[in-house]
mmCIF file of C-alpha atoms in Angstrom:
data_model
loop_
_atom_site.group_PDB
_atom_site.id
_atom_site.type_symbol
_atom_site.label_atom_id
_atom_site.label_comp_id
_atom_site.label_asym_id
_atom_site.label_seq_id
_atom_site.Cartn_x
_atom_site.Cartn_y
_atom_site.Cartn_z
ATOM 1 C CA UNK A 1 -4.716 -1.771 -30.183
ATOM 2 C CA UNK A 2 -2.586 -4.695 -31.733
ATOM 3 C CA UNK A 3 -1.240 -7.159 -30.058
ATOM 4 C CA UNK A 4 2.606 -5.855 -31.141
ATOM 5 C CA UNK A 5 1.213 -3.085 -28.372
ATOM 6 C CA UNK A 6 1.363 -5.183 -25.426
ATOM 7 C CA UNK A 7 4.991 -5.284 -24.859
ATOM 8 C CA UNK A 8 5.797 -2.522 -21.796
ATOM 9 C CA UNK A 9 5.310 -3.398 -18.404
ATOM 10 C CA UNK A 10 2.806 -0.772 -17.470
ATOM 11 C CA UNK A 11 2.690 0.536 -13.387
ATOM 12 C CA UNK A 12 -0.637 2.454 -12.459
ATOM 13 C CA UNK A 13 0.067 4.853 -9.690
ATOM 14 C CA UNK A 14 -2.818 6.732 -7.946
ATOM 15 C CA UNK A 15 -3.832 7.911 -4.869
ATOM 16 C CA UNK A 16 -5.117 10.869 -2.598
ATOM 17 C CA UNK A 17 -3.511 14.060 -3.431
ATOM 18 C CA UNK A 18 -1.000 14.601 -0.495
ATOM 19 C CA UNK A 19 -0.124 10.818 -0.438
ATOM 20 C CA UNK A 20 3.339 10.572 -1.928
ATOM 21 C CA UNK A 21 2.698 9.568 -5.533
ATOM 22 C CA UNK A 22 5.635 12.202 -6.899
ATOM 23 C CA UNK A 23 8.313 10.139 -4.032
ATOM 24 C CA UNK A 24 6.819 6.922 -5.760
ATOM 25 C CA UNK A 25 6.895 8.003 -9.048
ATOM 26 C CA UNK A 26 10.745 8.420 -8.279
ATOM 27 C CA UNK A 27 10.992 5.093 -6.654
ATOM 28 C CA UNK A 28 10.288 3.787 -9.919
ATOM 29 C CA UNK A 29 12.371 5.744 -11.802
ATOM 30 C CA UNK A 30 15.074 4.845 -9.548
ATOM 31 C CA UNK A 31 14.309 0.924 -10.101
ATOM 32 C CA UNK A 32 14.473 1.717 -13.956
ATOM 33 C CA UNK A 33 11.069 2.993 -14.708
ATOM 34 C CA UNK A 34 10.248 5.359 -17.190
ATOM 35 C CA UNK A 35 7.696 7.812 -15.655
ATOM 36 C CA UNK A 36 4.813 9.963 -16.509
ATOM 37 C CA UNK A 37 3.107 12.414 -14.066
ATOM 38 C CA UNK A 38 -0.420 13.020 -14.873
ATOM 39 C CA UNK A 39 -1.183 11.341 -17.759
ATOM 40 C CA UNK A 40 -4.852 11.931 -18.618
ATOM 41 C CA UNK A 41 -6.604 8.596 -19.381
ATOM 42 C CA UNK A 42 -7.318 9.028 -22.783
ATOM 43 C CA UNK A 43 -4.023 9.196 -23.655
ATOM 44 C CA UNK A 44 -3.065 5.921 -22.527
ATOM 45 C CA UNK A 45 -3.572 3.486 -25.714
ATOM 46 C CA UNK A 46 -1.723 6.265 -27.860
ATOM 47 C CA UNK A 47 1.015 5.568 -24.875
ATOM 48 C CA UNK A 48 1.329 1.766 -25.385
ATOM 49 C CA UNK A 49 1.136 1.971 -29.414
ATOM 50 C CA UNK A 50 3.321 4.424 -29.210
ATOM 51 C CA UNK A 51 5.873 2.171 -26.914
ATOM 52 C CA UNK A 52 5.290 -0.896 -29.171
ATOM 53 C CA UNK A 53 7.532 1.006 -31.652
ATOM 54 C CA UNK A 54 10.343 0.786 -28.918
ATOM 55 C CA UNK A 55 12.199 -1.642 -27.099
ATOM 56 C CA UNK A 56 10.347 -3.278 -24.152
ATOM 57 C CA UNK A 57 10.355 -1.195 -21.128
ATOM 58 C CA UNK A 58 8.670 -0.628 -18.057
ATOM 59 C CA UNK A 59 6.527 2.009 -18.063
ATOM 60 C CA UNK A 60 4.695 3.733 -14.790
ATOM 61 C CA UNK A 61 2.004 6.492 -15.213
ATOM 62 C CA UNK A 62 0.229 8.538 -12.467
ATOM 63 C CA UNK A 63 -2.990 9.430 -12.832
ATOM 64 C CA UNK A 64 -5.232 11.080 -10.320
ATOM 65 C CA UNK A 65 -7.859 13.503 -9.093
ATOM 66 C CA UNK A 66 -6.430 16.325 -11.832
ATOM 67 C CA UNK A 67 -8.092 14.333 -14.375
ATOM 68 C CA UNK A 68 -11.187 13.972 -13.007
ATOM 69 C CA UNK A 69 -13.221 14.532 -15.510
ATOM 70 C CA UNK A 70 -11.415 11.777 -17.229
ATOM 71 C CA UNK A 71 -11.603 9.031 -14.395
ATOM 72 C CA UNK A 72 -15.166 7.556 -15.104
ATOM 73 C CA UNK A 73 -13.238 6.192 -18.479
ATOM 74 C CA UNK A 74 -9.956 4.744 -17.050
ATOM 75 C CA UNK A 75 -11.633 2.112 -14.936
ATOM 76 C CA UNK A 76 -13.203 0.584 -18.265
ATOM 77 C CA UNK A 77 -9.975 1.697 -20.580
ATOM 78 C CA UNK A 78 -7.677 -0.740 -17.963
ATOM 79 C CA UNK A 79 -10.077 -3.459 -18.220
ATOM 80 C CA UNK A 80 -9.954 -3.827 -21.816
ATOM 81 C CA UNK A 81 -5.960 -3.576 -22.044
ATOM 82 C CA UNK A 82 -6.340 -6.334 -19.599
ATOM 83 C CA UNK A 83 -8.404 -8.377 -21.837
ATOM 84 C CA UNK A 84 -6.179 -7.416 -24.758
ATOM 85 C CA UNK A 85 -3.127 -9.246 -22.664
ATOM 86 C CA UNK A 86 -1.904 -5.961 -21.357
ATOM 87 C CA UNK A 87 -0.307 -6.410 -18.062
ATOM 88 C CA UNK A 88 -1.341 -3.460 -15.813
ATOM 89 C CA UNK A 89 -0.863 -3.355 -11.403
ATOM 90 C CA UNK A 90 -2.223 -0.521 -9.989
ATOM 91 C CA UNK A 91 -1.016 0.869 -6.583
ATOM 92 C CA UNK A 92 -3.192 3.307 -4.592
ATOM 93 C CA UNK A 93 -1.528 5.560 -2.343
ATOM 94 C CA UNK A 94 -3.891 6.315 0.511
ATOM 95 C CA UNK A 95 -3.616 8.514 3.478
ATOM 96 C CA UNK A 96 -5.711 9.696 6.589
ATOM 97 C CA UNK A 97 -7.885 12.997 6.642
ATOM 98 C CA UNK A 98 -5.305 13.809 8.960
ATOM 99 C CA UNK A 99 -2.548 13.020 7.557
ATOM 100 C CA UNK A 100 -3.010 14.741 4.046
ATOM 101 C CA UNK A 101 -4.486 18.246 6.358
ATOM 102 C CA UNK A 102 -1.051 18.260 7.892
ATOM 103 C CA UNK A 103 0.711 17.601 5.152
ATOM 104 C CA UNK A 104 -1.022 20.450 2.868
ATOM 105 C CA UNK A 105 -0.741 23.039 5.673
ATOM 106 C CA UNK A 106 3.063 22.342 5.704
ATOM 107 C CA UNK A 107 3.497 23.031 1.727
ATOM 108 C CA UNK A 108 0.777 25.528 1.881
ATOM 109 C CA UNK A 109 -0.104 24.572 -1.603
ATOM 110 C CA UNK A 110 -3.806 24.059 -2.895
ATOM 111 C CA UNK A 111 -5.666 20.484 -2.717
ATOM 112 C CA UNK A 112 -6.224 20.206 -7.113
ATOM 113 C CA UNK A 113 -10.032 20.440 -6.100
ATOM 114 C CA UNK A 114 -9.974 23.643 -4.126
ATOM 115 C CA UNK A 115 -9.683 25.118 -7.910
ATOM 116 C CA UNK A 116 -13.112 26.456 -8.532
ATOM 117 C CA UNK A 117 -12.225 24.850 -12.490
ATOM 118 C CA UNK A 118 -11.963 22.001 -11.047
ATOM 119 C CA UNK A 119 -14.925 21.869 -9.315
ATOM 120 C CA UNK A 120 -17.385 23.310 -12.397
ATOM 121 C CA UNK A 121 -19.209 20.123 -12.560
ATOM 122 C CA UNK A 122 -19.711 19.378 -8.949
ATOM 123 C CA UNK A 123 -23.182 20.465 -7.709
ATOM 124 C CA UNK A 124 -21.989 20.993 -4.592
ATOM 125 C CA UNK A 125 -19.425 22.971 -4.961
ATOM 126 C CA UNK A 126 -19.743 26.412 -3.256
ATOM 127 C CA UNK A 127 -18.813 30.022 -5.003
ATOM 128 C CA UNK A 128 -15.696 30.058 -3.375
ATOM 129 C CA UNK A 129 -12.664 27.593 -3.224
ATOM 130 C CA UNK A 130 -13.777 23.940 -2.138
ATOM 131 C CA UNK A 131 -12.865 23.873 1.925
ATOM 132 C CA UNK A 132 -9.406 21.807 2.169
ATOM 133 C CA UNK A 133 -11.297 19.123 4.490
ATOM 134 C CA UNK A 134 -14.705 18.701 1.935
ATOM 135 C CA UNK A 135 -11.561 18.558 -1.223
ATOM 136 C CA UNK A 136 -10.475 15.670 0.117
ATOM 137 C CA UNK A 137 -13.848 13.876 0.811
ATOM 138 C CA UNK A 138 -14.841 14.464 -2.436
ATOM 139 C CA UNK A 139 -11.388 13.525 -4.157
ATOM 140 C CA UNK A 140 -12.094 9.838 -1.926
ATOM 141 C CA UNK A 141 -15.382 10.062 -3.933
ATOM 142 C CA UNK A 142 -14.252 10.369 -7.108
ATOM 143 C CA UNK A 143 -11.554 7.708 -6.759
ATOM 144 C CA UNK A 144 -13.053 4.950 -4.748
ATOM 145 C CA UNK A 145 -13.823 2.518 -7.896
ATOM 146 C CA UNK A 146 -10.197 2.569 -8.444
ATOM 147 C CA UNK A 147 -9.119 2.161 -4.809
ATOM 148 C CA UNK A 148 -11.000 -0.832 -4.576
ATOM 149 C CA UNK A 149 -9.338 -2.365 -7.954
ATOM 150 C CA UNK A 150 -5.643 -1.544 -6.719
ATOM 151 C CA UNK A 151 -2.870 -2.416 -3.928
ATOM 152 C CA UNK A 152 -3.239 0.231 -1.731
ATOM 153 C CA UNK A 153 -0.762 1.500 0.321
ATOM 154 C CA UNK A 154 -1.080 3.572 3.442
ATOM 155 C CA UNK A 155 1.631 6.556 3.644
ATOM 156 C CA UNK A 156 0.072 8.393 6.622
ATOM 157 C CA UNK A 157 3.191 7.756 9.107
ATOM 158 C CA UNK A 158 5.703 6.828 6.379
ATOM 159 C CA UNK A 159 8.711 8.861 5.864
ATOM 160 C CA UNK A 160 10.112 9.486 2.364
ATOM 161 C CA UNK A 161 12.949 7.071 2.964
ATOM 162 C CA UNK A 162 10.395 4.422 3.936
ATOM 163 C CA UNK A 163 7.928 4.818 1.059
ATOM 164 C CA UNK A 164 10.739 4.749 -1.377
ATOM 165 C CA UNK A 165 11.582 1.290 -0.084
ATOM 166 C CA UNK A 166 8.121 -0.416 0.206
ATOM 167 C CA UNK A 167 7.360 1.092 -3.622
ATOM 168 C CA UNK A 168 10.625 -0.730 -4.677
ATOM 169 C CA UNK A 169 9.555 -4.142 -2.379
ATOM 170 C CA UNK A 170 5.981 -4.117 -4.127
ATOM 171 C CA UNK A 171 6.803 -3.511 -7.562
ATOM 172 C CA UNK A 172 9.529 -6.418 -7.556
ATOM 173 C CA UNK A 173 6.924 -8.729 -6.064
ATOM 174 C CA UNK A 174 5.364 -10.573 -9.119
ATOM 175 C CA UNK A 175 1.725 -9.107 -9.643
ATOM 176 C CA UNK A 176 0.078 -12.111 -11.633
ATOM 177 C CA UNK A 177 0.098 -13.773 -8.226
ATOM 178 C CA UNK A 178 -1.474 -13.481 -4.670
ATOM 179 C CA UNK A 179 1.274 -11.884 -2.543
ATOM 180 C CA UNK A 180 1.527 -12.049 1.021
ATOM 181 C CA UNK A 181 2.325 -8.853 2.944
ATOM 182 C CA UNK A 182 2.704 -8.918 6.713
ATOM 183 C CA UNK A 183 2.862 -5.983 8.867
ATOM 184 C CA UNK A 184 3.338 -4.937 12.637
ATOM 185 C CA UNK A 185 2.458 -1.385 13.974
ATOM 186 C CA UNK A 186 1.592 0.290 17.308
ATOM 187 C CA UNK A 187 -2.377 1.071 18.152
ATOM 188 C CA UNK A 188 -0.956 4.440 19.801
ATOM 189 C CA UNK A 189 -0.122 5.648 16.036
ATOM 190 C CA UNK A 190 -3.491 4.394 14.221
ATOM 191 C CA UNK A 191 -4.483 1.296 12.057
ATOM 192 C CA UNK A 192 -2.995 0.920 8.643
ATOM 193 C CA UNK A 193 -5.933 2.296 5.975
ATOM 194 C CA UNK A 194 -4.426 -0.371 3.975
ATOM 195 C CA UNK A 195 -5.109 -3.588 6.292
ATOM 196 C CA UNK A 196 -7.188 -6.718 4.922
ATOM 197 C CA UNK A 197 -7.089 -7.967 8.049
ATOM 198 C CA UNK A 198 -6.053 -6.595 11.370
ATOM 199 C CA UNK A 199 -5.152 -8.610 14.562
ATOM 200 C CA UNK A 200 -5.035 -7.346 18.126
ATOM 201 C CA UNK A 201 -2.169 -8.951 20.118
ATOM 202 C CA UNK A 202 -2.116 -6.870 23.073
ATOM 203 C CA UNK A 203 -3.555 -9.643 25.181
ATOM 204 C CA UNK A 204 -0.275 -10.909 24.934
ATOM 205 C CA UNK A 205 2.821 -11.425 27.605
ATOM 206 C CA UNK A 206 4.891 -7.859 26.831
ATOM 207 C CA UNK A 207 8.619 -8.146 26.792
ATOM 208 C CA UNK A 208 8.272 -4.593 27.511
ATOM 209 C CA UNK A 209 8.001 -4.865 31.096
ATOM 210 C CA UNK A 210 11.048 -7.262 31.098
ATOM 211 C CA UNK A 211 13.985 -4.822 31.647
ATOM 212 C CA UNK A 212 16.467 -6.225 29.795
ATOM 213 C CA UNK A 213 14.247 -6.953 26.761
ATOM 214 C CA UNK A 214 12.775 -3.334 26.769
ATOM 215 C CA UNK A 215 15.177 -1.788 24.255
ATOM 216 C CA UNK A 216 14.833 -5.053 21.825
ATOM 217 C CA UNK A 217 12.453 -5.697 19.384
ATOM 218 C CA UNK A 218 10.662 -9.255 17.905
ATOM 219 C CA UNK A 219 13.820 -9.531 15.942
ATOM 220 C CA UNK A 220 16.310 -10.100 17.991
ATOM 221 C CA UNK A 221 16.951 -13.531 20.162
ATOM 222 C CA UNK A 222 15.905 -12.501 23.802
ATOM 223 C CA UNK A 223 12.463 -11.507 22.538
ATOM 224 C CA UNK A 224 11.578 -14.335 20.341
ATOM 225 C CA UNK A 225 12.934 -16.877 23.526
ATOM 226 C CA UNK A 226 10.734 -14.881 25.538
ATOM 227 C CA UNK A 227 7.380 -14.737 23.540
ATOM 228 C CA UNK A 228 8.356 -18.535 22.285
ATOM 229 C CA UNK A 229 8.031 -19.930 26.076
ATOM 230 C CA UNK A 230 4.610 -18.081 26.667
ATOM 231 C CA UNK A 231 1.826 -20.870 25.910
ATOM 232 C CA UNK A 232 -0.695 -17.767 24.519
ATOM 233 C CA UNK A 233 2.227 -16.431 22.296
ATOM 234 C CA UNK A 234 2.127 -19.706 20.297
ATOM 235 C CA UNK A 235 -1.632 -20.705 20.536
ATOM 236 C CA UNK A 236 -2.091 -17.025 18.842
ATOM 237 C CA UNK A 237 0.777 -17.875 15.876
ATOM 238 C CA UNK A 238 -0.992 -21.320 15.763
ATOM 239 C CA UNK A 239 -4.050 -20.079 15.334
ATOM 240 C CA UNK A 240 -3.422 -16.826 12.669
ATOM 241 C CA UNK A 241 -1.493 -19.899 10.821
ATOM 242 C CA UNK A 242 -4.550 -22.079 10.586
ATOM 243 C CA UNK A 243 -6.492 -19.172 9.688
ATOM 244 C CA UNK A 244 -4.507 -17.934 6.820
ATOM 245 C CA UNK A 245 -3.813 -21.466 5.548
ATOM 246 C CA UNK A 246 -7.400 -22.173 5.607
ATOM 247 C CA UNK A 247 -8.875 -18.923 3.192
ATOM 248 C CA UNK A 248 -5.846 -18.233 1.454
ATOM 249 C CA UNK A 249 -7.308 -20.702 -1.488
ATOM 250 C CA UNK A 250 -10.526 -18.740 -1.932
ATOM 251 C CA UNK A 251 -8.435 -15.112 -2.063
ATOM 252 C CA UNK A 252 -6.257 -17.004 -4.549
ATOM 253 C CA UNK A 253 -9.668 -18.142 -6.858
ATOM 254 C CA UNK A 254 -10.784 -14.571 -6.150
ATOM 255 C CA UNK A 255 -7.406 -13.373 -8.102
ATOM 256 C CA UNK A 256 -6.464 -11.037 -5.995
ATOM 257 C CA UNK A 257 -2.997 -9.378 -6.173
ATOM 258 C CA UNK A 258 -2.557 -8.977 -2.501
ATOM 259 C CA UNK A 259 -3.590 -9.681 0.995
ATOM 260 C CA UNK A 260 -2.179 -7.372 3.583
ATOM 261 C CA UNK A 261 -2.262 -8.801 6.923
ATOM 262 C CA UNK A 262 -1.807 -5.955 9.988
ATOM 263 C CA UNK A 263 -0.243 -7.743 13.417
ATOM 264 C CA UNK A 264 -0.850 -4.468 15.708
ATOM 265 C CA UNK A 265 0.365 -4.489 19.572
ATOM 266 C CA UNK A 266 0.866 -1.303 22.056
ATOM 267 C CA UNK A 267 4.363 0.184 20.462
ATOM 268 C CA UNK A 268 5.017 -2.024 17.629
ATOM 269 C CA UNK A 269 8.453 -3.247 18.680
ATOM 270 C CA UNK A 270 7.774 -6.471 20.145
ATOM 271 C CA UNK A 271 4.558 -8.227 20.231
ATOM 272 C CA UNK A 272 3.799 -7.591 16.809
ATOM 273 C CA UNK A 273 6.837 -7.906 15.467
ATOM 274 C CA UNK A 274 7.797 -11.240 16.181
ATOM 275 C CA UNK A 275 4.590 -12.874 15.030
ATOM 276 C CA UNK A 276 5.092 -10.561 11.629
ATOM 277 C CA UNK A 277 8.606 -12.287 11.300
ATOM 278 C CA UNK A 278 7.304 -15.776 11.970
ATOM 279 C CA UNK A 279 3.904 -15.662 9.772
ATOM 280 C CA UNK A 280 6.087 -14.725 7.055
ATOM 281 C CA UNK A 281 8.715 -17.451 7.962
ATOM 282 C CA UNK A 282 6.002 -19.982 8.048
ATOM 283 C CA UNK A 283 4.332 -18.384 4.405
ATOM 284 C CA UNK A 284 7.817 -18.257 2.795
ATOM 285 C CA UNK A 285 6.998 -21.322 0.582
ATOM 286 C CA UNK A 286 3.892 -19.751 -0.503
ATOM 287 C CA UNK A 287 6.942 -17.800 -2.470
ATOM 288 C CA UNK A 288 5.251 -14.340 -2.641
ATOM 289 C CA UNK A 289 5.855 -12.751 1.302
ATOM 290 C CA UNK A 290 6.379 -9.318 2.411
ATOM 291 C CA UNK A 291 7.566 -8.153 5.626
ATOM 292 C CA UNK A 292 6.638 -4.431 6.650
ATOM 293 C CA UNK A 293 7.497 -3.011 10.361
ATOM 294 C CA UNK A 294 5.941 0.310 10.404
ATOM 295 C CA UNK A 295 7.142 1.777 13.642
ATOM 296 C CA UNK A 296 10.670 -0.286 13.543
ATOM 297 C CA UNK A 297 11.119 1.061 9.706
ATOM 298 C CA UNK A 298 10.533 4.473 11.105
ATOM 299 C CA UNK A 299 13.673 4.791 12.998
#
């Protein structure tokens, strides 16, 4: 590929089937992507010579688990645009077993590798369609190299409305630079799948059990006076500063794109939320921050 080539900004979207890549796929076309839905990989350097006859553009593709018996290539293919000066991000939507069951049972259409086509080259496969549950352990199979090389984001409890938004927050973040994302959520609804880190702070005070601060959250001025005069509240923000501050060099040297840090308490209203609002006050010079309130967002 010449160098005239490497013009387009180029979006990888992937993912478990189930996981919301068509409502991100729209996200981008909404923030002035144009989109392609299953592109198979092969076809992606005839893609970029064919944009380098065009004006720059940004371009997103989705490719996933219908082209696997393309996949083993792409991994390689987006290395060597890379090296070429190609910029490429790759986001990985990822969802629990759960999650994608319900969400199949709902549409009552087919997982792609319940096709018995689809599953020709898999010695496993049995004579008859692929059980929903083994499709989607072998589709995390097949895809787990790329997981690991992308931002992943997990859609199990989003809604449309909130996936929409998040797409749009992570593809205006810069990705030639480590960005910060902070998150709160509630332990009663699950850990995020896409968590770095994840920190426990149901040990604190709860301004749950303070009537008048119940039906607040860590946003709003009662709360954060609240949390602010309880000696555990800041040794914890002290201490998750310090921490961060301390490897955020090495995960910078590593080049990665992002760190996701997951602030979980009992509901994900208060706890969790203020700490999520002041890590990412205290990071804001770092330039790159996120904020994500998965339970608050909900609403």
């Amino acid at each position: 590929m010449n160098a005239a080539a490497l013009k387009s900004e180029l979006v990888l979207v992937t993912g478990m089937s189930g996981a919301g890549k068509s409502i991100a796929l729209h996200a981008l076309e909404d923030a002035g992507f144009f989109c392609i839905d299953n592109l198979p990989p092969e076809l992606l350097p005839p893609l970029l010579d064919l944009e380098a006859q065009r004006e720059p553009r940004r371009v997103a593709i989705a490719v996933d688990v219908r082209s696997k018996g393309s996949l083993p290539h792409l991994l390689p293919l987006v290395k060597q645009l890379r090296t070429e000066g190609q910029a490429i991000r790759s986001l990985f939507l990822d969802a629990s077993d759960d999650a994608l069951l319900r969400r199949f049972s709902e549409t009552r259409r087919p997982h792609p590798l319940q096709d018995r086509s689809a599953l020709a080259a898999h010695a496993a496969a049995p004579d008859g369609a692929l059980a929903l549950l083994e499709a989607v352990s072998l589709e995390r199979e097949c895809l787990g190299a790329l997981r690991v090389e992308s931002s992943i984001l997990d859609t199990s409890l989003l809604r449309p409305a909130q996936l929409r938004t998040w797409v749009r927050d992570w593809v205006q973040t810069p990705g030639d630079h480590l960005t910060l994302v902070f998150e709160s959520f509630a332990f009663k609804a699950g850990v995020p799948r896409d968590a770095d880190y994840v920190f426990d702070v149901r040990v604190l005070p709860n301004p749950y059990y303070v009537p008048e601060l119940r039906a607040q959250t860590g946003r709003d001025e009662g709360v954060q006076r609240y949390l602010e005069a309880q000696p555990e509240v800041l040794a914890m923000k002290h201490q998750l500063q310090a921490f961060l501050q301390q490897w955020l060099p090495a995960f910078v040297a590593d080049h990665r794109s992002y760190l996701t840090v997951a602030i979980g308490c009992t509901g994900g209203q208060h706890r969790s939320v203020y700490l999520v609002e002041a890590l990412a006050q205290h990071f804001a010079a770092h330039g790159r921050v996120l904020k994500r309130h998965r339970e608050l967002d909900a609403r």
